[in-house]
Amino acid sequence: MEENMSDSFFESVQFETGQSLSSDMPDVQSLSFSAEPLNINIGNPWDPPGGGTDISSILSDVALPEIYVSAFTIASSNDGRVSISALNKILNISGLPHASIEKILNCAVPTNNTRVNRGEFNVALALVALAQKNMDVSVENLIEHKQDLPEPILNNLESVNFNRNLSFSAISSRPPALPSLQADDPWAIPSGNGYADIQYTVETPSQFRPSVVQPPITRNSISDDEFQWFMDVDVISIKFAPEREGFLFKHINYIVESQRRETSVVRRYSDFWWLMECLVKRYPFRILPALPPKKIGVVNGFYFTVDETFLEKRRKGLTRFLNFITRHPVLRNDALVEIFLTEQSIAEWRKNNTPDLEEEYIKKQITPEMEANIPDNLDERLSKVYNKLDDAIEHYRNMCNLMERMARRQEGMAADYMRYSLALNSLIEKEKGCYIDDCYNCSQVVHGLEQVSIHFQKTGAVMEDAAIATLDTVLENLKRHRDLLVSFRETFERRDRLAVDTIETLNSRIETNQAKLTPLAGVKDAEPEVDRLTNVIQKDRTDIELQRKRKIFLRHCFYAELTLFHKSSAFISLLYQNFVNDQIKYSQQLYENWKSLSPKVYDMPIETNGFG
């Protein structure tokens, strides 16, 4: 029930139906459907701008063997890109020496990139094929031979494990906060990074363990209603469909999956827009989520193309959009929402059906209890909240940018640790074998360097996981709350535009028409005019009753939405609890990694006499 808010929720296309939306449709074009500020390619803040050959487009006009597709599918995450560590695992099964692998990475992956797209991935595999045939590994040589490329050999590709599982020892490092609700966390969204839940184990010294560990949330720690809501909450995930459609202009399809409904449907961006238009028409006084923009056009005189970064932000924005709807106590029960999540062909459904677009209040019964539940000081409460929204939105936008910058820097450091490990391995290959045949100390140095390389690679993997966790959980949850703030502000704006009543005007017109009607009583041949005035008066009274009903229902809606908004404070607490737990977990993993390396580097000889 909507009245029980414990059971509630907790990144243009022309709409066509048999019923026009244009006449009294709320102005959806005036809404800022994207709460996402325009950030073009944040990347690593300290990196210089790239230039030169566009690596990703070198093989765009070449028909490549199936091995390219299968390798990319296995290694890529839901954002359609491959991490440096995953690419490194692919290259390691090629049988090439470390020096060749390092050279391939340097050629195919720009230095400021932490992930590669399909084009860059294909270039890396093509360079592998050249190296396996003892051909020169260079972009120039690749361009020269791109029409007659050999096929790369990747042995045991299917057996490569891309779920980073760095087991150190002993006990689990993550404090057991909230484990019982991990799968049904109402604010959690699927990570979208293609990795399973990674379990690390470390032996943590007592001085590094948190002194206070939060107990798990169980049925005993929350009310029965709230616990049942946690169990019933749906989780919507969205990923890119593998193939684009369209004859001249290719468009992206999205695979939308509902966990609770166990459904999977394919949708276009225009379908999301259609759903949003319908919801704005039906629920103008409810909090409606922000829809991310379809594309980026000209901004301050500069034209920005739609790249992988923008598409990934849009995918995550669409995910937040649908998860918001399926958690809202009213929107989640809407028939069109159910159709959107279950109907296989939404275009076919729209062709054969006319959606019900009547405003919500028309079919609602306004009871005295409903009116009595609305607090007398509702306007004062709403005013206090509204006056704080602009500042809160600005702060959350800034915090989202800062959190993303921190995660991108960590992602960049992870890639640098990976590259350093590769460079060290290449050096080891060259340094093996001292000019003194029986030099024991040189072999010990080489062995120590091998251990350093291994642990640098582990460090990169841990830091990459930490960055991904921040980007896919903490950052997305910050954006979700930012979207909530923006959406609530837009709800106030719709109210100011649409909640205009004409009750006083209608009452005046009724009095005027009644005054005209009185002298006509009993007048011969005045029946047509009497009937006309009577009908007008009756229609005006009906309109007044509808407007009064709408006015009461509007206040009821705003009280319900204000309560929902207020409960979001619990979400903020959970957000930072999870963030702190993640920081503890990954910090402990890094500590244990360096700790296990320490005795190995101290076994390396430092006495100069031993190198005589």
XYZ file of C-alpha atoms in Angstrom:
612
model
C 0.000 0.000 0.000
C 1.103 3.519 -0.800
C 0.086 4.732 2.663
C 2.573 2.374 4.307
C 5.833 3.914 3.245
C 7.750 1.079 4.895
C 6.687 -0.914 1.822
C 8.071 1.692 -0.516
C 11.185 2.439 -2.429
C 14.304 1.941 -0.726
C 22.721 8.602 -16.516
C 13.833 13.346 -28.550
C 11.941 10.475 -29.813
C 8.399 11.099 -30.986
C 5.811 9.234 -28.913
C 3.132 7.528 -30.954
C -0.052 5.942 -29.618
C -3.647 5.986 -30.610
C -4.168 8.700 -28.006
C -2.422 12.020 -28.430
C -0.336 13.381 -25.597
C 0.091 16.864 -26.992
C -3.092 18.565 -25.822
C -2.815 18.546 -22.037
C 0.433 16.648 -21.633
C 2.837 18.038 -19.015
C 5.743 19.639 -20.816
C 8.231 16.785 -20.723
C 10.604 18.646 -23.031
C 11.103 21.292 -20.383
C 12.310 18.779 -17.819
C 16.018 18.202 -17.357
C 15.612 14.444 -17.730
C 19.325 13.989 -17.158
C 20.641 14.816 -13.725
C 24.084 13.990 -15.064
C 26.282 17.056 -15.671
C 28.150 17.118 -18.962
C 31.510 15.549 -18.211
C 33.423 14.582 -21.303
C 35.971 11.819 -20.660
C 37.263 12.432 -17.152
C 40.088 9.885 -17.420
C 43.235 10.365 -15.382
C 43.501 14.034 -14.425
C 47.279 14.229 -14.834
C 47.480 12.541 -18.254
C 48.368 14.587 -21.359
C 45.867 14.607 -24.213
C 46.240 11.768 -26.674
C 47.007 12.154 -30.342
C 48.301 10.433 -33.442
C 46.753 7.341 -35.030
C 43.305 6.296 -33.863
C 44.182 2.776 -32.739
C 40.587 1.642 -32.329
C 39.701 2.265 -35.984
C 42.677 0.554 -37.658
C 40.846 -2.755 -38.191
C 37.309 -1.373 -38.431
C 37.076 -2.268 -42.147
C 38.658 -5.727 -41.832
C 36.744 -9.011 -41.534
C 38.350 -10.709 -38.538
C 38.228 -14.397 -37.522
C 35.808 -15.667 -34.877
C 38.598 -15.863 -32.275
C 38.511 -12.053 -31.983
C 34.801 -12.064 -31.133
C 34.952 -14.976 -28.696
C 37.993 -13.592 -26.859
C 36.399 -10.158 -26.480
C 33.105 -11.674 -25.303
C 34.863 -13.734 -22.635
C 37.077 -10.908 -21.373
C 34.732 -7.907 -21.596
C 32.471 -6.571 -18.885
C 28.933 -5.251 -19.298
C 30.219 -1.834 -20.304
C 31.615 -3.314 -23.524
C 35.272 -2.830 -22.596
C 38.149 -4.963 -21.349
C 40.334 -4.057 -18.377
C 44.117 -3.987 -18.676
C 44.410 -6.960 -16.321
C 41.920 -9.013 -18.382
C 43.756 -8.132 -21.597
C 47.024 -9.126 -19.941
C 45.555 -12.547 -19.126
C 44.572 -12.987 -22.777
C 48.058 -12.030 -23.932
C 49.710 -14.360 -21.419
C 48.160 -17.456 -23.044
C 49.650 -16.511 -26.413
C 52.996 -18.052 -25.484
C 54.866 -14.840 -26.296
C 57.759 -13.583 -24.159
C 57.093 -10.796 -21.670
C 58.986 -8.272 -23.775
C 56.641 -8.879 -26.716
C 53.560 -8.644 -24.500
C 54.781 -5.343 -23.078
C 55.384 -4.001 -26.581
C 51.916 -5.087 -27.719
C 50.284 -3.328 -24.770
C 52.288 -0.168 -25.395
C 51.222 -0.177 -29.058
C 47.545 -1.068 -28.617
C 46.641 0.691 -25.370
C 47.104 4.461 -24.987
C 49.040 5.284 -21.839
C 46.110 7.133 -20.244
C 43.669 4.241 -20.751
C 42.725 1.775 -18.037
C 40.366 -0.210 -20.277
C 40.245 -0.937 -23.990
C 37.336 -0.954 -26.393
C 36.690 -3.592 -29.045
C 38.819 -1.833 -31.663
C 41.867 -1.560 -29.398
C 41.370 -5.143 -28.230
C 41.340 -6.335 -31.850
C 44.564 -4.442 -32.542
C 46.215 -6.157 -29.558
C 45.212 -9.611 -30.843
C 46.361 -8.749 -34.363
C 49.750 -7.727 -32.973
C 49.844 -11.062 -31.123
C 49.322 -12.828 -34.450
C 52.185 -10.842 -36.013
C 54.500 -11.612 -33.093
C 53.654 -15.318 -33.254
C 54.807 -15.297 -36.888
C 58.021 -13.486 -35.889
C 56.896 -10.345 -37.705
C 57.636 -6.820 -36.500
C 55.276 -5.695 -33.726
C 54.306 -2.155 -34.655
C 51.249 -0.193 -35.683
C 52.842 0.614 -39.043
C 53.430 -3.061 -39.826
C 49.888 -3.899 -38.744
C 48.431 -1.310 -41.111
C 50.581 -2.672 -43.927
C 49.416 -6.282 -43.397
C 45.876 -5.736 -42.109
C 44.302 -7.331 -45.200
C 46.338 -10.552 -44.869
C 46.680 -10.986 -41.115
C 47.552 -14.367 -39.623
C 45.131 -15.742 -37.030
C 46.241 -15.424 -33.390
C 46.702 -18.653 -31.446
C 45.240 -18.488 -27.931
C 45.504 -21.850 -26.224
C 42.940 -22.742 -23.533
C 41.088 -19.450 -23.938
C 37.922 -20.867 -22.356
C 39.815 -21.871 -19.217
C 41.095 -18.364 -18.433
C 39.652 -17.180 -15.123
C 38.616 -13.524 -15.240
C 37.128 -13.590 -11.730
C 40.045 -12.164 -9.783
C 40.301 -14.375 -6.694
C 43.410 -13.378 -4.808
C 43.588 -15.769 -1.876
C 46.262 -14.825 0.628
C 45.479 -16.842 3.775
C 43.286 -17.362 6.818
C 40.165 -15.268 7.404
C 37.802 -13.112 5.413
C 38.869 -9.494 5.346
C 35.506 -7.857 4.899
C 33.610 -6.949 8.037
C 30.355 -8.912 8.012
C 28.152 -5.861 7.611
C 24.796 -6.420 5.933
C 25.520 -9.866 4.476
C 21.986 -11.206 4.747
C 20.642 -8.473 2.460
C 23.510 -8.357 0.015
C 21.506 -9.881 -2.827
C 18.352 -7.898 -2.074
C 19.818 -4.530 -1.166
C 17.113 -2.148 -2.395
C 19.622 0.472 -3.448
C 22.221 -1.871 -4.872
C 22.371 -2.226 -8.632
C 24.172 -4.950 -10.514
C 27.850 -4.164 -10.742
C 27.807 -4.481 -14.495
C 31.489 -5.302 -14.565
C 31.091 -8.939 -15.477
C 32.768 -10.271 -12.348
C 31.227 -12.429 -9.685
C 31.302 -11.471 -6.030
C 35.006 -11.693 -5.253
C 35.952 -13.276 -1.954
C 39.368 -12.428 -0.556
C 40.930 -13.934 2.516
C 43.707 -12.351 4.476
C 45.257 -12.824 7.859
C 44.781 -9.442 9.416
C 46.886 -8.253 12.355
C 44.794 -7.113 15.272
C 45.965 -3.525 14.969
C 44.491 -3.343 11.454
C 41.150 -4.902 12.274
C 38.197 -2.581 12.851
C 37.365 -2.281 16.506
C 33.638 -2.173 15.807
C 31.995 -4.529 13.332
C 28.403 -3.838 12.352
C 26.065 -6.791 12.923
C 24.186 -8.144 9.937
C 20.666 -6.943 9.322
C 18.233 -9.770 10.076
C 14.490 -10.132 10.553
C 14.932 -9.356 14.252
C 16.660 -6.016 13.596
C 13.945 -4.461 11.403
C 10.164 -4.540 11.371
C 8.292 -7.373 9.660
C 6.904 -5.028 6.994
C 10.318 -3.617 6.168
C 11.888 -7.083 6.121
C 9.226 -8.349 3.710
C 9.839 -5.354 1.481
C 13.565 -6.166 1.395
C 12.631 -9.680 0.283
C 10.145 -8.531 -2.395
C 12.245 -5.770 -3.958
C 13.061 -6.214 -7.633
C 16.482 -5.639 -9.175
C 16.622 -4.469 -12.779
C 19.821 -4.907 -14.767
C 20.543 -3.466 -18.204
C 23.297 -4.452 -20.589
C 24.070 -3.756 -24.219
C 22.638 -6.137 -26.804
C 25.472 -7.638 -28.889
C 24.142 -6.439 -32.252
C 22.948 -3.013 -33.344
C 19.887 -2.592 -35.546
C 19.022 -0.174 -38.311
C 19.754 0.070 -42.032
C 21.448 3.437 -42.464
C 21.721 4.660 -38.885
C 22.572 1.974 -36.354
C 20.889 2.219 -32.971
C 21.727 0.506 -29.714
C 19.485 -2.086 -28.136
C 19.444 -2.831 -24.425
C 18.724 -6.140 -22.721
C 16.521 -5.377 -19.699
C 16.339 -8.133 -17.095
C 14.040 -8.260 -14.081
C 15.264 -10.439 -11.225
C 11.913 -10.891 -9.499
C 9.881 -11.346 -12.675
C 12.576 -13.543 -14.236
C 12.075 -11.779 -17.565
C 14.453 -10.529 -20.222
C 13.350 -8.104 -22.939
C 15.095 -5.975 -25.561
C 14.425 -2.241 -25.548
C 15.566 0.858 -27.428
C 16.159 4.273 -25.910
C 12.916 5.464 -27.536
C 11.028 2.843 -25.513
C 12.368 4.332 -22.290
C 11.292 7.784 -23.486
C 7.809 6.466 -24.281
C 7.507 5.027 -20.778
C 8.653 8.314 -19.270
C 6.095 10.302 -21.272
C 3.321 7.988 -20.135
C 4.340 8.230 -16.481
C 4.554 12.027 -16.603
C 1.047 12.091 -18.030
C -0.389 9.712 -15.436
C 1.604 10.732 -12.350
C 2.493 14.438 -12.658
C 2.655 14.882 -8.869
C 4.848 11.882 -8.102
C 8.641 11.823 -7.976
C 9.658 10.594 -11.423
C 13.273 9.542 -12.086
C 15.621 11.351 -14.427
C 16.140 9.910 -17.899
C 19.704 10.203 -19.258
C 20.173 12.079 -22.549
C 20.077 10.219 -25.856
C 23.100 11.972 -27.309
C 25.471 14.894 -26.938
C 25.310 17.599 -29.547
C 27.028 20.948 -29.808
C 28.184 22.367 -26.471
C 29.750 25.839 -26.391
C 30.609 25.573 -30.065
C 32.218 22.119 -29.779
C 30.688 18.959 -31.210
C 31.006 15.848 -29.074
C 30.521 12.391 -30.521
C 28.862 9.525 -28.690
C 31.725 7.324 -27.467
C 31.951 4.294 -25.193
C 32.227 6.463 -22.080
C 28.996 8.300 -22.884
C 27.179 5.083 -23.816
C 28.218 3.456 -20.546
C 27.018 6.477 -18.548
C 23.721 6.311 -20.423
C 23.367 2.569 -19.684
C 23.922 3.179 -15.983
C 21.503 6.118 -16.084
C 18.817 3.913 -17.646
C 19.493 1.304 -14.955
C 18.973 3.896 -12.211
C 15.824 5.078 -14.010
C 14.164 1.645 -14.034
C 15.300 0.649 -10.542
C 13.838 3.888 -9.182
C 10.498 3.073 -10.813
C 10.385 -0.531 -9.583
C 11.088 0.624 -6.009
C 8.485 3.387 -5.945
C 5.368 2.289 -3.999
C 2.979 3.516 -6.720
C 4.917 3.488 -9.984
C 6.039 -0.115 -9.571
C 2.383 -1.267 -9.708
C 1.558 0.605 -12.900
C 0.319 -1.590 -15.755
C 2.581 0.097 -18.314
C 5.640 -0.573 -16.150
C 4.695 -4.244 -16.045
C 4.222 -4.273 -19.815
C 7.562 -2.533 -20.349
C 9.375 -5.170 -18.280
C 7.587 -8.245 -19.631
C 6.261 -7.651 -23.161
C 8.710 -9.086 -25.678
C 7.878 -6.622 -28.481
C 6.920 -3.243 -27.078
C 6.550 -1.831 -30.611
C 3.980 -4.512 -31.454
C 2.109 -3.874 -28.215
C 1.957 -0.135 -28.877
C 0.666 -0.793 -32.380
C -2.227 -2.914 -31.112
C -3.075 -1.159 -27.837
C -3.907 2.308 -26.598
C -2.392 2.996 -23.170
C -4.522 4.426 -20.405
C -3.163 7.937 -19.865
C -5.748 9.375 -17.480
C -4.293 11.268 -14.563
C -3.978 9.237 -11.381
C -6.565 11.093 -9.292
C -9.459 10.364 -11.691
C -9.647 6.711 -10.662
C -8.828 7.285 -7.003
C -11.478 7.538 -4.337
C -10.841 10.483 -2.044
C -11.830 9.357 1.439
C -12.157 11.494 4.585
C -9.360 9.436 6.134
C -7.035 10.299 3.270
C -7.731 13.998 3.710
C -7.402 13.763 7.504
C -3.960 12.158 7.233
C -2.522 15.191 5.449
C -0.754 17.332 8.095
C -1.872 20.929 8.523
C 1.690 22.216 8.165
C 2.395 20.331 4.910
C 3.043 23.535 2.962
C 5.577 24.655 5.551
C 7.368 21.307 5.405
C 7.456 21.338 1.613
C 8.775 24.884 1.579
C 11.656 23.965 3.894
C 12.627 21.024 1.701
C 12.306 22.933 -1.563
C 14.499 25.788 -0.344
C 17.343 23.328 0.326
C 17.134 21.372 -2.934
C 19.251 23.612 -5.175
C 22.212 23.634 -2.799
C 21.904 19.906 -2.130
C 21.847 19.120 -5.859
C 24.942 21.221 -6.460
C 26.794 19.539 -3.596
C 25.877 16.051 -4.791
C 26.942 16.835 -8.342
C 30.277 18.006 -7.002
C 30.642 14.926 -4.777
C 29.842 12.635 -7.715
C 32.569 14.302 -9.786
C 35.083 14.047 -6.951
C 34.273 10.402 -6.219
C 34.670 9.556 -9.899
C 37.999 11.374 -10.064
C 39.267 9.429 -7.045
C 38.172 6.123 -8.571
C 39.692 6.991 -11.964
C 42.988 7.882 -10.329
C 42.968 4.548 -8.517
C 42.115 2.803 -11.773
C 45.042 4.585 -13.420
C 47.389 3.510 -10.619
C 46.177 -0.078 -11.027
C 47.004 0.019 -14.735
C 50.441 1.484 -13.964
C 51.186 -1.336 -11.512
C 50.220 -3.820 -14.243
C 52.459 -2.079 -16.770
C 55.308 -1.895 -14.260
C 54.976 -5.636 -13.662
C 55.195 -6.276 -17.406
C 58.216 -4.002 -17.766
C 59.923 -5.782 -14.870
C 59.224 -9.174 -16.451
C 60.726 -7.961 -19.717
C 63.802 -6.762 -17.840
C 64.118 -10.135 -16.076
C 64.117 -11.917 -19.427
C 67.066 -9.796 -20.525
C 68.903 -9.986 -17.189
C 68.805 -13.770 -16.784
C 72.271 -15.266 -16.923
C 75.220 -13.452 -15.380
C 78.526 -13.147 -17.236
C 79.949 -15.170 -14.352
C 78.600 -18.683 -14.886
C 78.320 -19.737 -11.251
C 77.096 -16.405 -9.811
C 74.568 -17.405 -7.150
C 73.684 -13.880 -6.010
C 72.565 -12.737 -9.462
C 70.113 -15.622 -9.659
C 68.774 -14.632 -6.237
C 68.264 -11.043 -7.407
C 66.386 -12.284 -10.463
C 64.229 -14.527 -8.273
C 63.443 -11.565 -6.017
C 62.500 -9.420 -9.008
C 60.143 -12.142 -10.192
C 58.405 -12.001 -6.811
C 58.213 -8.206 -6.982
C 56.604 -8.490 -10.413
C 54.044 -11.001 -9.148
C 53.068 -8.825 -6.192
C 52.939 -5.661 -8.292
C 50.472 -7.474 -10.527
C 48.423 -8.490 -7.474
C 48.509 -4.895 -6.260
C 47.195 -3.724 -9.611
C 44.409 -6.309 -9.475
C 43.345 -5.268 -5.954
C 43.401 -1.570 -6.842
C 41.431 -2.243 -10.009
C 38.810 -4.146 -8.011
C 38.651 -1.290 -5.499
C 38.180 1.249 -8.295
C 35.469 -0.860 -9.946
C 33.696 -1.271 -6.603
C 33.718 2.505 -6.125
C 32.497 3.219 -9.653
C 29.763 0.586 -9.676
C 28.434 0.907 -6.125
C 29.356 4.053 -4.212
C 29.403 6.381 -7.220
C 26.178 4.943 -8.629
C 24.482 5.289 -5.248
C 25.624 8.908 -4.966
C 24.207 9.519 -8.432
C 20.992 7.806 -7.418
C 20.522 10.200 -4.521
C 21.459 13.133 -6.746
C 18.805 11.936 -9.212
C 16.278 11.767 -6.381
C 16.996 15.391 -5.452
C 16.684 16.546 -9.066
C 13.490 14.541 -9.565
C 11.883 15.975 -6.438
C 12.715 19.497 -7.590
C 11.100 18.760 -10.950
C 8.015 17.491 -9.114
C 7.693 20.913 -7.463
C 8.112 22.569 -10.872
C 5.359 20.419 -12.400
C 3.081 21.299 -9.502
C 3.633 25.010 -10.069
C 2.802 24.596 -13.770
C -0.102 22.172 -13.575
C -1.809 22.720 -10.214
C -3.674 25.856 -11.273
C -7.387 25.667 -10.415
C -10.264 27.767 -11.726
C -12.684 27.151 -8.867
C -13.256 30.846 -8.105
C -13.891 31.618 -11.768
C -16.341 28.740 -12.053
C -18.206 29.812 -8.887
C -18.570 33.324 -10.274
C -19.872 31.937 -13.562
C -22.370 29.727 -11.738
C -23.700 32.750 -9.813
C -23.988 34.737 -13.032
C -25.824 31.951 -14.859
C -28.141 31.381 -11.894
C -28.961 35.076 -11.954
C -29.808 34.748 -15.649
C -31.870 31.650 -15.000
C -34.149 33.090 -12.301
C -36.091 35.571 -14.508
C -36.646 32.877 -17.146
C -38.758 30.724 -14.831
C -42.209 30.317 -16.385
C -41.366 32.420 -19.437
C -42.908 31.023 -22.607
C -40.466 29.783 -25.280
C -37.523 30.102 -22.806
C -37.060 26.365 -22.348
C -34.037 26.054 -24.728
C -32.175 28.817 -22.902
C -33.142 27.373 -19.507
C -31.838 23.963 -20.561
C -28.613 25.484 -21.848
C -27.939 27.462 -18.667
C -28.857 24.484 -16.494
C -26.402 22.263 -18.370
C -23.649 24.871 -18.112
C -24.220 25.242 -14.371
C -24.198 21.471 -13.888
C -20.988 21.112 -15.912
C -19.309 23.877 -13.910
C -20.302 22.207 -10.637
C -18.866 18.905 -11.881
C -15.638 20.671 -12.845
C -15.426 22.276 -9.412
C -15.874 18.902 -7.733
C -13.146 17.352 -9.910
C -10.763 20.221 -9.212
C -11.378 19.983 -5.479
C -10.734 16.261 -5.659
C -7.542 16.874 -7.646
C -6.412 19.514 -5.160
C -6.847 17.139 -2.215
C -5.169 14.311 -4.089
C -2.255 16.577 -5.028
C -1.608 17.307 -1.357
C -1.947 13.624 -0.537
C 0.634 12.810 -3.242
C 3.092 15.410 -2.014
C 2.782 14.201 1.561
C 3.454 10.632 0.408
C 6.401 11.708 -1.769
C 7.797 13.874 1.029
C 7.689 10.859 3.357
C 9.428 8.765 0.725
C 12.065 11.453 0.243
C 12.631 11.703 4.000
C 13.241 7.959 4.287
C 16.120 8.270 1.812
C 18.288 9.348 4.758
C 18.554 5.660 5.649
C 19.977 5.058 2.185
C 22.741 7.610 2.842
C 23.741 5.756 6.006
C 23.910 2.457 4.147
C 25.890 4.039 1.316
C 28.723 5.138 3.586
C 28.672 1.958 5.654
C 29.280 -0.052 2.497
C 31.927 2.408 1.301
C 33.875 2.160 4.564
C 33.637 -1.631 4.526
C 35.029 -1.688 0.989
C 37.919 0.571 1.964
C 38.755 -1.692 4.920
C 38.588 -4.794 2.754
C 40.832 -3.540 -0.039
C 43.257 -1.855 2.356
C 43.682 -5.142 4.191
C 44.279 -6.949 0.912
C 46.970 -4.463 -0.060
C 48.556 -4.705 3.373
C 48.673 -8.495 3.203
C 50.079 -8.401 -0.325
C 52.981 -6.128 0.665
C 53.495 -8.066 3.892
C 53.868 -11.349 1.995
C 56.367 -9.700 -0.381
C 58.505 -8.302 2.441
C 60.445 -11.483 3.393
C 61.039 -12.243 -0.273
C 62.743 -8.923 -0.995
C 64.740 -9.199 2.228
C 66.050 -12.543 0.969
C 67.639 -10.709 -1.963
C 71.407 -10.325 -1.433
C 72.746 -6.866 -0.584
C 76.364 -7.715 0.307
C 78.567 -6.307 -2.432
C 81.271 -8.871 -1.717
C 78.926 -11.586 -2.926
C 79.034 -10.119 -6.418
C 82.821 -10.203 -6.692
